[in-house]
GROMACS .gro file of C-alpha atoms in nm:
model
  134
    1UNK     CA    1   0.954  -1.198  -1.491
    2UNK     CA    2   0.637  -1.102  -1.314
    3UNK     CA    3   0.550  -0.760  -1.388
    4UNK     CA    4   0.500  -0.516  -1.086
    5UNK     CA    5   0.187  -0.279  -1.105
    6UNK     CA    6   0.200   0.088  -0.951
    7UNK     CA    7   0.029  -0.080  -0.636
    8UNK     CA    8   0.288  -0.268  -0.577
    9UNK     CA    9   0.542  -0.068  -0.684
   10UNK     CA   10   0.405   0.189  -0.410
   11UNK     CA   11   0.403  -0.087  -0.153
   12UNK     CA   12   0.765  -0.235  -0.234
   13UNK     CA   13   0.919   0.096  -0.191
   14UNK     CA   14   0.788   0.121   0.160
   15UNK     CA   15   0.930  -0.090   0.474
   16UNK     CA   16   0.914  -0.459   0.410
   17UNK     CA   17   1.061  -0.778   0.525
   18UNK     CA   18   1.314  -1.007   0.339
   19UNK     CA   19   1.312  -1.375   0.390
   20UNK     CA   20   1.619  -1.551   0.299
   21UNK     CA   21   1.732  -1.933   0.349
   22UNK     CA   22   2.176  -2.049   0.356
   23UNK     CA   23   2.212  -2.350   0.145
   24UNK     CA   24   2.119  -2.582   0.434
   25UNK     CA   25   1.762  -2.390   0.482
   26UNK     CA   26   1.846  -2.208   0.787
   27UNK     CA   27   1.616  -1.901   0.736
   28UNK     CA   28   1.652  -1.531   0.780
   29UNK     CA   29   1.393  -1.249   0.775
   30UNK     CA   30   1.517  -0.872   0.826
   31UNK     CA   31   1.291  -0.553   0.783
   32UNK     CA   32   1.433  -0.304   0.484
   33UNK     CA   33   1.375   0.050   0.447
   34UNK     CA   34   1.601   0.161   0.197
   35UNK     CA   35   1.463   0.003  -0.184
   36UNK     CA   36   1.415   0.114  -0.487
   37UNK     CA   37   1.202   0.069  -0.799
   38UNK     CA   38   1.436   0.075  -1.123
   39UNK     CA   39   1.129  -0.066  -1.352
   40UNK     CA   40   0.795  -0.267  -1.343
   41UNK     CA   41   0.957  -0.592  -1.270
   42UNK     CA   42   1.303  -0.456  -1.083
   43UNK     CA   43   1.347  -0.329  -0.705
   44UNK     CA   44   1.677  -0.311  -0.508
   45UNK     CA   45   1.765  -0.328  -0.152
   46UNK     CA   46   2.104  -0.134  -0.048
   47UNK     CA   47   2.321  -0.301   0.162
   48UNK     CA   48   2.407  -0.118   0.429
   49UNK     CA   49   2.413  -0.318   0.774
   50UNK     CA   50   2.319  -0.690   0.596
   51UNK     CA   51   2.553  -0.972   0.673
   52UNK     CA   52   2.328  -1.292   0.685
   53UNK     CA   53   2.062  -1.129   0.451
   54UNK     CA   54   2.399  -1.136   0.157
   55UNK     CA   55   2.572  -1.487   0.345
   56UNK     CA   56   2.238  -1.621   0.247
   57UNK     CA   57   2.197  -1.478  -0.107
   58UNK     CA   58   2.518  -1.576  -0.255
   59UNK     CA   59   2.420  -1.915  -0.131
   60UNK     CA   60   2.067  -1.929  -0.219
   61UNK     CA   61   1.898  -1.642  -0.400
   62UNK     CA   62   1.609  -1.696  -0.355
   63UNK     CA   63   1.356  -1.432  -0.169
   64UNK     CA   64   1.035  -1.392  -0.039
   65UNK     CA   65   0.902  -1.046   0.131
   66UNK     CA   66   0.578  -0.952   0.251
   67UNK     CA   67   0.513  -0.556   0.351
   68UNK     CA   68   0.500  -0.415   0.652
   69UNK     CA   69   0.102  -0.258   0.572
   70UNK     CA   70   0.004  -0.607   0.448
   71UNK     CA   71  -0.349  -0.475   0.520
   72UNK     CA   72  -0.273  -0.199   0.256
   73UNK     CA   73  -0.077  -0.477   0.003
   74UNK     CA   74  -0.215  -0.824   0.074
   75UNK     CA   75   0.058  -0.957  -0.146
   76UNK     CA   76   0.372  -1.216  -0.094
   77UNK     CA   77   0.624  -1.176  -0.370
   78UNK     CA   78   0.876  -1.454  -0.462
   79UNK     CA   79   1.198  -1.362  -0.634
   80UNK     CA   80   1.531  -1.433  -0.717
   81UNK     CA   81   1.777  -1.184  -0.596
   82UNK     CA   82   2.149  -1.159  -0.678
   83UNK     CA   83   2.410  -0.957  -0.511
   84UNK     CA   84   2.585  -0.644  -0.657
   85UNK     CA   85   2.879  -0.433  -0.558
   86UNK     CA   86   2.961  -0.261  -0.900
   87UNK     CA   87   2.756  -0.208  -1.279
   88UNK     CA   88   2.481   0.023  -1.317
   89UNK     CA   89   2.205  -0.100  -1.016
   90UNK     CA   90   2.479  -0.066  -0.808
   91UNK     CA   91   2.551   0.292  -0.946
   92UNK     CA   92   2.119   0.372  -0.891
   93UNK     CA   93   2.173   0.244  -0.503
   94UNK     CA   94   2.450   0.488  -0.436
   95UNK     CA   95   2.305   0.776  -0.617
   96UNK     CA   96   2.012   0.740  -0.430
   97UNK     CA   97   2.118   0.661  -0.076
   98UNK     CA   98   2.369   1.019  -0.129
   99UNK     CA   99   2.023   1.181  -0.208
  100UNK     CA  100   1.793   0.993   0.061
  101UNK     CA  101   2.043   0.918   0.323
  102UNK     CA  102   2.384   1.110   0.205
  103UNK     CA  103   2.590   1.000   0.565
  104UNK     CA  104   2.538   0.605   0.423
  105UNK     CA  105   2.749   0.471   0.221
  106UNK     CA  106   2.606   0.144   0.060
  107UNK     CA  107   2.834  -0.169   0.058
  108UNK     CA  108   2.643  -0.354  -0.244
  109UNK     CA  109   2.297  -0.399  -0.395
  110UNK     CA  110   2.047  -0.676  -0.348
  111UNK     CA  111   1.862  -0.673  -0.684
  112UNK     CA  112   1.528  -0.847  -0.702
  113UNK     CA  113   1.347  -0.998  -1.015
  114UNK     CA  114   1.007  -1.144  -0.893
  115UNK     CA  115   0.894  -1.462  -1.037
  116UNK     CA  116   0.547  -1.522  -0.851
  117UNK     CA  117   0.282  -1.330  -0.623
  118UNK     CA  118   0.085  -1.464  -0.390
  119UNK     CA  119  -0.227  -1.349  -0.165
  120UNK     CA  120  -0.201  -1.317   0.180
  121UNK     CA  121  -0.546  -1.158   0.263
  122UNK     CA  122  -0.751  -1.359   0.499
  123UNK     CA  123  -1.022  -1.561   0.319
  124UNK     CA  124  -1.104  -1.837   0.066
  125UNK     CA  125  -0.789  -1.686  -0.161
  126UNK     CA  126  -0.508  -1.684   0.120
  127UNK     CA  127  -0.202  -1.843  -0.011
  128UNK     CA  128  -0.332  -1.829  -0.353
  129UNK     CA  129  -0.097  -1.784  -0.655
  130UNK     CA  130  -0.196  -1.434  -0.839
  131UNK     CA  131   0.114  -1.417  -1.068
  132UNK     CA  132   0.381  -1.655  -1.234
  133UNK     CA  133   0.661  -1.630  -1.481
  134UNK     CA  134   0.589  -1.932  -1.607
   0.00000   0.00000   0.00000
Protein backbone atom coordinates (compact mmCIF):
# COMPACT_ATOMS: atom_id res chain seq x y z
CA UNK A 1 0.00 0.00 0.00
CA UNK A 2 0.99 3.56 -0.65
CA UNK A 3 2.16 5.13 2.38
CA UNK A 4 0.41 8.43 3.52
CA UNK A 5 2.77 11.32 4.74
CA UNK A 6 1.62 13.81 7.62
CA UNK A 7 0.59 16.18 4.62
CA UNK A 8 -1.67 14.11 3.55
CA UNK A 9 -2.70 12.68 6.47
CA UNK A 10 -3.65 16.41 7.53
CA UNK A 11 -5.47 16.87 4.27
CA UNK A 12 -7.47 13.42 4.30
CA UNK A 13 -8.84 14.15 7.64
CA UNK A 14 -10.39 17.34 6.39
CA UNK A 15 -13.63 17.53 3.99
CA UNK A 16 -13.09 15.63 0.81
CA UNK A 17 -14.97 14.05 -1.96
CA UNK A 18 -15.46 10.26 -2.68
CA UNK A 19 -15.84 9.01 -6.15
CA UNK A 20 -17.38 5.72 -6.51
CA UNK A 21 -18.57 3.66 -9.75
CA UNK A 22 -21.76 0.39 -9.43
CA UNK A 23 -20.55 -2.50 -11.39
CA UNK A 24 -21.95 -1.06 -14.65
CA UNK A 25 -19.76 2.34 -14.18
CA UNK A 26 -22.49 4.55 -13.19
CA UNK A 27 -20.48 7.01 -10.99
CA UNK A 28 -21.01 8.67 -7.68
CA UNK A 29 -19.12 11.50 -5.92
CA UNK A 30 -20.33 12.68 -2.29
CA UNK A 31 -18.40 15.22 0.01
CA UNK A 32 -17.28 13.48 3.60
CA UNK A 33 -16.57 15.15 6.72
CA UNK A 34 -16.40 12.59 9.17
CA UNK A 35 -12.74 10.34 8.47
CA UNK A 36 -10.25 9.19 10.23
CA UNK A 37 -6.55 8.34 10.11
CA UNK A 38 -5.91 4.81 11.87
CA UNK A 39 -2.14 4.68 10.33
CA UNK A 40 0.15 5.99 7.45
CA UNK A 41 -1.54 4.02 4.81
CA UNK A 42 -5.29 3.61 6.54
CA UNK A 43 -8.26 6.31 6.69
CA UNK A 44 -11.99 5.55 7.28
CA UNK A 45 -15.13 7.20 6.33
CA UNK A 46 -18.25 6.55 8.82
CA UNK A 47 -21.28 5.80 7.36
CA UNK A 48 -23.76 7.76 8.46
CA UNK A 49 -26.26 9.06 5.64
CA UNK A 50 -24.37 6.90 2.53
CA UNK A 51 -26.59 4.69 0.49
CA UNK A 52 -25.11 4.81 -3.13
CA UNK A 53 -21.56 5.70 -1.78
CA UNK A 54 -21.87 1.65 0.09
CA UNK A 55 -24.45 0.24 -3.10
CA UNK A 56 -21.40 1.15 -5.06
CA UNK A 57 -18.60 -0.24 -2.83
CA UNK A 58 -19.83 -3.65 -2.27
CA UNK A 59 -20.04 -3.70 -6.00
CA UNK A 60 -16.92 -2.08 -6.95
CA UNK A 61 -14.42 -0.93 -4.35
CA UNK A 62 -12.70 0.97 -5.87
CA UNK A 63 -12.20 4.90 -4.84
CA UNK A 64 -10.85 7.94 -5.87
CA UNK A 65 -11.08 11.38 -3.68
CA UNK A 66 -9.63 14.61 -4.21
CA UNK A 67 -9.85 17.38 -1.14
CA UNK A 68 -11.87 20.00 -0.82
CA UNK A 69 -8.47 22.69 -0.40
CA UNK A 70 -6.93 21.00 -3.48
CA UNK A 71 -4.93 24.27 -3.60
CA UNK A 72 -3.58 23.30 -0.08
CA UNK A 73 -3.20 19.23 -1.21
CA UNK A 74 -2.75 19.05 -4.98
CA UNK A 75 -3.14 15.34 -4.67
CA UNK A 76 -5.76 12.56 -6.18
CA UNK A 77 -5.58 9.37 -4.20
CA UNK A 78 -6.74 5.97 -5.65
CA UNK A 79 -7.79 3.23 -3.30
CA UNK A 80 -9.57 0.28 -2.65
CA UNK A 81 -12.14 0.57 -0.01
CA UNK A 82 -14.20 -2.21 1.63
CA UNK A 83 -17.21 -1.92 3.76
CA UNK A 84 -17.39 -2.61 7.55
CA UNK A 85 -20.15 -2.92 10.08
CA UNK A 86 -18.30 -4.89 12.91
CA UNK A 87 -14.17 -5.79 13.90
CA UNK A 88 -11.93 -3.28 15.23
CA UNK A 89 -12.13 -0.13 12.36
CA UNK A 90 -15.52 -0.40 12.89
CA UNK A 91 -15.04 -0.19 16.76
CA UNK A 92 -12.36 3.25 15.97
CA UNK A 93 -15.49 4.84 13.81
CA UNK A 94 -17.90 4.57 16.67
CA UNK A 95 -15.58 5.58 19.36
CA UNK A 96 -14.83 8.48 17.57
CA UNK A 97 -18.09 9.73 16.12
CA UNK A 98 -19.46 9.35 20.28
CA UNK A 99 -16.44 11.74 20.90
CA UNK A 100 -16.73 14.11 17.68
CA UNK A 101 -20.35 13.88 16.99
CA UNK A 102 -21.92 11.78 20.14
CA UNK A 103 -25.93 12.30 18.70
CA UNK A 104 -24.58 10.02 15.41
CA UNK A 105 -24.66 6.81 15.47
CA UNK A 106 -22.55 5.26 12.56
CA UNK A 107 -24.16 2.45 10.46
CA UNK A 108 -20.70 0.93 9.11
CA UNK A 109 -17.19 1.96 8.08
CA UNK A 110 -15.77 2.64 4.66
CA UNK A 111 -12.09 1.68 5.13
CA UNK A 112 -9.61 2.93 2.57
CA UNK A 113 -6.13 1.43 1.59
CA UNK A 114 -4.60 3.73 -1.15
CA UNK A 115 -2.80 2.15 -3.94
CA UNK A 116 -1.67 5.28 -6.12
CA UNK A 117 -1.39 9.25 -5.90
CA UNK A 118 -1.65 11.41 -8.41
CA UNK A 119 -1.02 15.33 -9.03
CA UNK A 120 -3.64 17.51 -9.70
CA UNK A 121 -1.78 20.92 -9.59
CA UNK A 122 -2.01 22.86 -12.75
CA UNK A 123 1.17 22.55 -14.87
CA UNK A 124 3.51 20.26 -16.85
CA UNK A 125 2.89 17.46 -13.83
CA UNK A 126 -1.08 17.48 -13.78
CA UNK A 127 -2.33 14.01 -13.87
CA UNK A 128 1.01 12.71 -13.12
CA UNK A 129 1.48 9.49 -11.07
CA UNK A 130 3.51 10.45 -7.67
CA UNK A 131 2.94 7.09 -5.86
CA UNK A 132 2.20 3.30 -6.67
CA UNK A 133 1.97 0.06 -4.83
CA UNK A 134 3.34 -1.61 -7.39
Amino acid sequence: MVKLNEEMQKALSGLLFLATASKEGIPNVAPMGANIIVDDETLIISDNFMKKTIANIKENPLVAINVADCRACSLQFKGKAEYVTEGDYFEVTKKWMAEKMPNIKPKGAVVIKFVEIYSVKPGDNAGKLLETDD
